[in-house]
Amino acid sequence: MRVVFLDRDGVINKYPGDKAYVTSLRKFKFLPGAKKAIAQLSKAGFKIFVASNQAGVGRGVYSQRTLDQITAYMNEEVEKAGGHFDKVYYCTHRKDAGCSCRKPRPGMLKKAAREFKFSLKDACFVGDTIRDIHTAKNAGCKSILVLSGKEKLRGKKNWDMQPDLISRDLLVTARLLTSYKLKNRPL
């Protein structure tokens, strides 16, 4: 089974900025090529999961209802483009909650692996932060850092962990993951 986890903000939609949140449907903007990338991965047979920290709910910045509306819109638009998410996982806990699901802890990824019966060593995690790279490592899967969100290549010397692969954005990543060369080999 081919499995890919996607962070949301900075991978699928525009990164809202440090310490900022996508607090309304109006503020959720797909990144160029993201819907096409998800459709490409879907058509190639990947199981696709979203795993994203959304502590704004736990902090009271926006409601669970708003997050549900944003997720419904995201799912609808991805499906219109020919893609599909197998499931969307969010950690809505505050940073100080001590939960097992808040990235960089691997709880969301482990939950997906249990629910859908696959090994995390066969999965990859696509994120836009070094925290996402830590999440991938903590879960035992491959890590792909996209430069369409928070992290920029100029900051590479400050990263405390290196990703397995660095890519411009989700569309380039989808092309790499679905390419003939990688079809039967891990990253």
PDB file of C-alpha atoms in Angstrom:
ATOM      1  CA  MET A   1       0.000   0.000   0.000  1.00  0.00           C
ATOM      2  CA  ARG A   2       1.320   3.447  -0.941  1.00  0.00           C
ATOM      3  CA  VAL A   3       0.563   6.006   1.766  1.00  0.00           C
ATOM      4  CA  VAL A   4       1.170   9.733   1.983  1.00  0.00           C
ATOM      5  CA  PHE A   5       0.401  12.078   4.850  1.00  0.00           C
ATOM      6  CA  LEU A   6       0.005  15.774   4.129  1.00  0.00           C
ATOM      7  CA  ASP A   7       0.228  18.641   6.530  1.00  0.00           C
ATOM      8  CA  ARG A   8      -2.467  21.202   5.682  1.00  0.00           C
ATOM      9  CA  ASP A   9      -1.300  24.811   6.096  1.00  0.00           C
ATOM     10  CA  GLY A  10       1.679  25.494   3.819  1.00  0.00           C
ATOM     11  CA  VAL A  11       1.251  22.243   1.866  1.00  0.00           C
ATOM     12  CA  ILE A  12      -2.370  22.226   0.666  1.00  0.00           C
ATOM     13  CA  ASN A  13      -3.340  25.813   1.412  1.00  0.00           C
ATOM     14  CA  LYS A  14      -1.500  29.091   1.842  1.00  0.00           C
ATOM     15  CA  TYR A  15       0.555  29.280   5.037  1.00  0.00           C
ATOM     16  CA  PRO A  16      -1.140  31.851   7.292  1.00  0.00           C
ATOM     17  CA  GLY A  17       2.121  33.011   8.908  1.00  0.00           C
ATOM     18  CA  ASP A  18       3.854  32.271  12.186  1.00  0.00           C
ATOM     19  CA  LYS A  19       1.476  32.141  15.157  1.00  0.00           C
ATOM     20  CA  ALA A  20      -1.441  32.818  12.786  1.00  0.00           C
ATOM     21  CA  TYR A  21      -4.371  30.579  11.906  1.00  0.00           C
ATOM     22  CA  VAL A  22      -6.748  30.014   9.034  1.00  0.00           C
ATOM     23  CA  THR A  23      -9.741  31.239  11.039  1.00  0.00           C
ATOM     24  CA  SER A  24     -12.449  31.271   8.374  1.00  0.00           C
ATOM     25  CA  LEU A  25     -13.454  29.712   5.096  1.00  0.00           C
ATOM     26  CA  ARG A  26     -12.602  33.021   3.401  1.00  0.00           C
ATOM     27  CA  LYS A  27      -8.979  32.718   4.610  1.00  0.00           C
ATOM     28  CA  PHE A  28      -8.530  29.170   3.277  1.00  0.00           C
ATOM     29  CA  LYS A  29      -6.746  29.515  -0.092  1.00  0.00           C
ATOM     30  CA  PHE A  30      -5.460  26.482  -1.989  1.00  0.00           C
ATOM     31  CA  LEU A  31      -1.840  26.704  -3.075  1.00  0.00           C
ATOM     32  CA  PRO A  32      -1.299  26.605  -6.858  1.00  0.00           C
ATOM     33  CA  GLY A  33      -1.246  23.008  -8.084  1.00  0.00           C
ATOM     34  CA  ALA A  34      -2.296  21.472  -4.753  1.00  0.00           C
ATOM     35  CA  LYS A  35      -5.647  20.084  -5.935  1.00  0.00           C
ATOM     36  CA  LYS A  36      -4.011  18.729  -9.095  1.00  0.00           C
ATOM     37  CA  ALA A  37      -1.290  17.083  -6.991  1.00  0.00           C
ATOM     38  CA  ILE A  38      -3.807  15.371  -4.719  1.00  0.00           C
ATOM     39  CA  ALA A  39      -5.748  14.164  -7.772  1.00  0.00           C
ATOM     40  CA  GLN A  40      -2.521  12.788  -9.268  1.00  0.00           C
ATOM     41  CA  LEU A  41      -1.687  10.919  -6.064  1.00  0.00           C
ATOM     42  CA  SER A  42      -5.264   9.586  -5.841  1.00  0.00           C
ATOM     43  CA  LYS A  43      -5.208   8.345  -9.427  1.00  0.00           C
ATOM     44  CA  ALA A  44      -1.869   6.620  -8.746  1.00  0.00           C
ATOM     45  CA  GLY A  45      -3.510   4.635  -5.942  1.00  0.00           C
ATOM     46  CA  PHE A  46      -2.069   6.381  -2.903  1.00  0.00           C
ATOM     47  CA  LYS A  47      -3.928   6.402   0.395  1.00  0.00           C
ATOM     48  CA  ILE A  48      -3.893  10.101   1.311  1.00  0.00           C
ATOM     49  CA  PHE A  49      -4.287  11.469   4.822  1.00  0.00           C
ATOM     50  CA  VAL A  50      -4.146  14.985   6.210  1.00  0.00           C
ATOM     51  CA  ALA A  51      -2.440  15.321   9.607  1.00  0.00           C
ATOM     52  CA  SER A  52      -2.452  18.865  10.936  1.00  0.00           C
ATOM     53  CA  ASN A  53      -2.151  20.709  14.234  1.00  0.00           C
ATOM     54  CA  GLN A  54      -5.077  23.115  14.606  1.00  0.00           C
ATOM     55  CA  ALA A  55      -4.568  24.423  18.131  1.00  0.00           C
ATOM     56  CA  GLY A  56      -6.594  27.535  17.303  1.00  0.00           C
ATOM     57  CA  VAL A  57      -9.665  25.496  18.221  1.00  0.00           C
ATOM     58  CA  GLY A  58      -8.263  24.568  21.623  1.00  0.00           C
ATOM     59  CA  ARG A  59      -7.172  28.144  22.207  1.00  0.00           C
ATOM     60  CA  GLY A  60     -10.617  29.492  21.287  1.00  0.00           C
ATOM     61  CA  VAL A  61      -9.356  31.478  18.284  1.00  0.00           C
ATOM     62  CA  TYR A  62     -11.912  29.764  16.015  1.00  0.00           C
ATOM     63  CA  SER A  63     -14.541  27.096  16.572  1.00  0.00           C
ATOM     64  CA  GLN A  64     -14.682  23.388  15.823  1.00  0.00           C
ATOM     65  CA  ARG A  65     -17.645  24.261  13.572  1.00  0.00           C
ATOM     66  CA  THR A  66     -15.448  26.626  11.525  1.00  0.00           C
ATOM     67  CA  LEU A  67     -12.747  23.960  11.236  1.00  0.00           C
ATOM     68  CA  ASP A  68     -15.402  21.467  10.083  1.00  0.00           C
ATOM     69  CA  GLN A  69     -16.632  23.950   7.443  1.00  0.00           C
ATOM     70  CA  ILE A  70     -13.098  24.517   6.151  1.00  0.00           C
ATOM     71  CA  THR A  71     -12.515  20.752   6.016  1.00  0.00           C
ATOM     72  CA  ALA A  72     -15.785  20.125   4.161  1.00  0.00           C
ATOM     73  CA  TYR A  73     -14.850  22.808   1.611  1.00  0.00           C
ATOM     74  CA  MET A  74     -11.329  21.390   1.236  1.00  0.00           C
ATOM     75  CA  ASN A  75     -12.719  17.871   0.689  1.00  0.00           C
ATOM     76  CA  GLU A  76     -15.326  19.068  -1.840  1.00  0.00           C
ATOM     77  CA  GLU A  77     -12.807  21.045  -3.879  1.00  0.00           C
ATOM     78  CA  VAL A  78     -10.286  18.189  -3.893  1.00  0.00           C
ATOM     79  CA  GLU A  79     -12.998  15.758  -5.034  1.00  0.00           C
ATOM     80  CA  LYS A  80     -14.116  18.160  -7.802  1.00  0.00           C
ATOM     81  CA  ALA A  81     -10.510  18.106  -9.022  1.00  0.00           C
ATOM     82  CA  GLY A  82     -10.469  14.289  -9.076  1.00  0.00           C
ATOM     83  CA  GLY A  83      -8.703  13.695  -5.762  1.00  0.00           C
ATOM     84  CA  HIS A  84      -9.681  12.092  -2.499  1.00  0.00           C
ATOM     85  CA  PHE A  85      -8.552  12.125   1.128  1.00  0.00           C
ATOM     86  CA  ASP A  86      -8.944   8.818   2.913  1.00  0.00           C
ATOM     87  CA  LYS A  87      -9.243  10.706   6.195  1.00  0.00           C
ATOM     88  CA  VAL A  88      -8.399  14.072   7.747  1.00  0.00           C
ATOM     89  CA  TYR A  89      -6.837  14.077  11.222  1.00  0.00           C
ATOM     90  CA  TYR A  90      -6.483  17.186  13.340  1.00  0.00           C
ATOM     91  CA  CYS A  91      -4.951  17.805  16.719  1.00  0.00           C
ATOM     92  CA  THR A  92      -6.994  20.656  18.171  1.00  0.00           C
ATOM     93  CA  HIS A  93      -5.265  20.542  21.544  1.00  0.00           C
ATOM     94  CA  ARG A  94      -3.280  23.412  22.947  1.00  0.00           C
ATOM     95  CA  LYS A  95       0.500  23.055  22.974  1.00  0.00           C
ATOM     96  CA  ASP A  96       0.503  22.511  26.761  1.00  0.00           C
ATOM     97  CA  ALA A  97      -2.142  19.744  26.708  1.00  0.00           C
ATOM     98  CA  GLY A  98       0.444  16.945  26.648  1.00  0.00           C
ATOM     99  CA  CYS A  99      -1.523  14.887  24.117  1.00  0.00           C
ATOM    100  CA  SER A 100       0.011  12.180  21.921  1.00  0.00           C
ATOM    101  CA  CYS A 101      -1.427  13.614  18.702  1.00  0.00           C
ATOM    102  CA  ARG A 102       0.144  17.084  18.552  1.00  0.00           C
ATOM    103  CA  LYS A 103       2.986  17.104  16.042  1.00  0.00           C
ATOM    104  CA  PRO A 104       5.877  16.378  16.362  1.00  0.00           C
ATOM    105  CA  ARG A 105       4.369  13.470  18.285  1.00  0.00           C
ATOM    106  CA  PRO A 106       3.243  10.750  15.864  1.00  0.00           C
ATOM    107  CA  GLY A 107      -0.220  10.063  17.332  1.00  0.00           C
ATOM    108  CA  MET A 108      -2.253  11.093  14.257  1.00  0.00           C
ATOM    109  CA  LEU A 109      -0.075   8.978  11.962  1.00  0.00           C
ATOM    110  CA  LYS A 110      -0.196   5.971  14.275  1.00  0.00           C
ATOM    111  CA  LYS A 111      -3.977   6.259  14.513  1.00  0.00           C
ATOM    112  CA  ALA A 112      -4.290   6.218  10.711  1.00  0.00           C
ATOM    113  CA  ALA A 113      -1.980   3.189  10.488  1.00  0.00           C
ATOM    114  CA  ARG A 114      -4.143   1.318  13.012  1.00  0.00           C
ATOM    115  CA  GLU A 115      -7.454   2.316  11.422  1.00  0.00           C
ATOM    116  CA  PHE A 116      -6.377   1.586   7.841  1.00  0.00           C
ATOM    117  CA  LYS A 117      -3.993  -1.308   8.626  1.00  0.00           C
ATOM    118  CA  PHE A 118      -0.687  -0.283   7.079  1.00  0.00           C
ATOM    119  CA  SER A 119       2.900   0.037   8.230  1.00  0.00           C
ATOM    120  CA  LEU A 120       4.258   3.533   8.759  1.00  0.00           C
ATOM    121  CA  LYS A 121       7.611   2.442   7.334  1.00  0.00           C
ATOM    122  CA  ASP A 122       5.849   2.305   3.949  1.00  0.00           C
ATOM    123  CA  ALA A 123       4.493   5.858   4.302  1.00  0.00           C
ATOM    124  CA  CYS A 124       5.852   9.344   3.746  1.00  0.00           C
ATOM    125  CA  PHE A 125       4.924  12.624   5.387  1.00  0.00           C
ATOM    126  CA  VAL A 126       4.869  15.850   3.362  1.00  0.00           C
ATOM    127  CA  GLY A 127       5.157  18.974   5.461  1.00  0.00           C
ATOM    128  CA  ASP A 128       6.381  22.553   5.341  1.00  0.00           C
ATOM    129  CA  THR A 129       8.095  22.733   8.744  1.00  0.00           C
ATOM    130  CA  ILE A 130      10.937  20.993  10.509  1.00  0.00           C
ATOM    131  CA  ARG A 131       8.335  19.959  13.114  1.00  0.00           C
ATOM    132  CA  ASP A 132       6.723  17.919  10.305  1.00  0.00           C
ATOM    133  CA  ILE A 133      10.084  16.304   9.559  1.00  0.00           C
ATOM    134  CA  HIS A 134      10.381  15.367  13.252  1.00  0.00           C
ATOM    135  CA  THR A 135       6.853  13.929  13.076  1.00  0.00           C
ATOM    136  CA  ALA A 136       7.825  11.718  10.136  1.00  0.00           C
ATOM    137  CA  LYS A 137      10.960  10.504  11.910  1.00  0.00           C
ATOM    138  CA  ASN A 138       9.053   9.892  15.157  1.00  0.00           C
ATOM    139  CA  ALA A 139       6.520   7.800  13.241  1.00  0.00           C
ATOM    140  CA  GLY A 140       9.188   5.882  11.326  1.00  0.00           C
ATOM    141  CA  CYS A 141       8.206   7.107   7.875  1.00  0.00           C
ATOM    142  CA  LYS A 142       9.992   9.041   5.132  1.00  0.00           C
ATOM    143  CA  SER A 143       9.957  12.832   5.265  1.00  0.00           C
ATOM    144  CA  ILE A 144       9.461  15.329   2.462  1.00  0.00           C
ATOM    145  CA  LEU A 145       9.811  19.049   3.117  1.00  0.00           C
ATOM    146  CA  VAL A 146       8.022  21.347   0.689  1.00  0.00           C
ATOM    147  CA  LEU A 147       9.170  24.947   0.390  1.00  0.00           C
ATOM    148  CA  SER A 148       5.661  26.318  -0.226  1.00  0.00           C
ATOM    149  CA  GLY A 149       5.024  27.224   3.412  1.00  0.00           C
ATOM    150  CA  LYS A 150       7.054  28.147   6.480  1.00  0.00           C
ATOM    151  CA  GLU A 151      10.537  26.782   5.800  1.00  0.00           C
ATOM    152  CA  LYS A 152      12.839  28.265   3.166  1.00  0.00           C
ATOM    153  CA  LEU A 153      16.048  26.773   1.812  1.00  0.00           C
ATOM    154  CA  ARG A 154      18.065  29.754   3.083  1.00  0.00           C
ATOM    155  CA  GLY A 155      17.314  28.561   6.637  1.00  0.00           C
ATOM    156  CA  LYS A 156      18.669  25.046   6.050  1.00  0.00           C
ATOM    157  CA  LYS A 157      21.763  25.602   8.223  1.00  0.00           C
ATOM    158  CA  ASN A 158      19.471  26.211  11.212  1.00  0.00           C
ATOM    159  CA  TRP A 159      17.420  23.023  10.790  1.00  0.00           C
ATOM    160  CA  ASP A 160      18.058  20.536  13.589  1.00  0.00           C
ATOM    161  CA  MET A 161      16.954  17.666  11.355  1.00  0.00           C
ATOM    162  CA  GLN A 162      17.221  17.126   7.617  1.00  0.00           C
ATOM    163  CA  PRO A 163      14.334  15.771   5.536  1.00  0.00           C
ATOM    164  CA  ASP A 164      14.743  12.733   3.302  1.00  0.00           C
ATOM    165  CA  LEU A 165      13.716  14.902   0.355  1.00  0.00           C
ATOM    166  CA  ILE A 166      13.175  18.622  -0.282  1.00  0.00           C
ATOM    167  CA  SER A 167      10.684  19.692  -2.929  1.00  0.00           C
ATOM    168  CA  ARG A 168       9.369  22.990  -4.250  1.00  0.00           C
ATOM    169  CA  ASP A 169       5.707  22.206  -3.571  1.00  0.00           C
ATOM    170  CA  LEU A 170       3.083  19.474  -3.454  1.00  0.00           C
ATOM    171  CA  LEU A 171       2.704  19.259  -7.232  1.00  0.00           C
ATOM    172  CA  VAL A 172       6.421  18.569  -7.751  1.00  0.00           C
ATOM    173  CA  THR A 173       6.258  16.082  -4.868  1.00  0.00           C
ATOM    174  CA  ALA A 174       3.288  14.265  -6.438  1.00  0.00           C
ATOM    175  CA  ARG A 175       5.160  14.018  -9.744  1.00  0.00           C
ATOM    176  CA  LEU A 176       8.157  12.538  -7.934  1.00  0.00           C
ATOM    177  CA  LEU A 177       6.098  10.066  -5.910  1.00  0.00           C
ATOM    178  CA  THR A 178       4.138   8.868  -8.926  1.00  0.00           C
ATOM    179  CA  SER A 179       7.096   8.736 -11.297  1.00  0.00           C
ATOM    180  CA  TYR A 180       8.145   5.442 -12.804  1.00  0.00           C
ATOM    181  CA  LYS A 181      11.506   5.492 -11.021  1.00  0.00           C
ATOM    182  CA  LEU A 182       9.931   5.552  -7.554  1.00  0.00           C
ATOM    183  CA  LYS A 183       6.938   3.291  -8.224  1.00  0.00           C
ATOM    184  CA  ASN A 184       8.411   0.162  -6.726  1.00  0.00           C
ATOM    185  CA  ARG A 185      11.035   1.658  -4.446  1.00  0.00           C
ATOM    186  CA  PRO A 186      10.848   3.707  -1.279  1.00  0.00           C
ATOM    187  CA  LEU A 187      12.324   7.217  -1.265  1.00  0.00           C
TER     188      LEU A 187
END
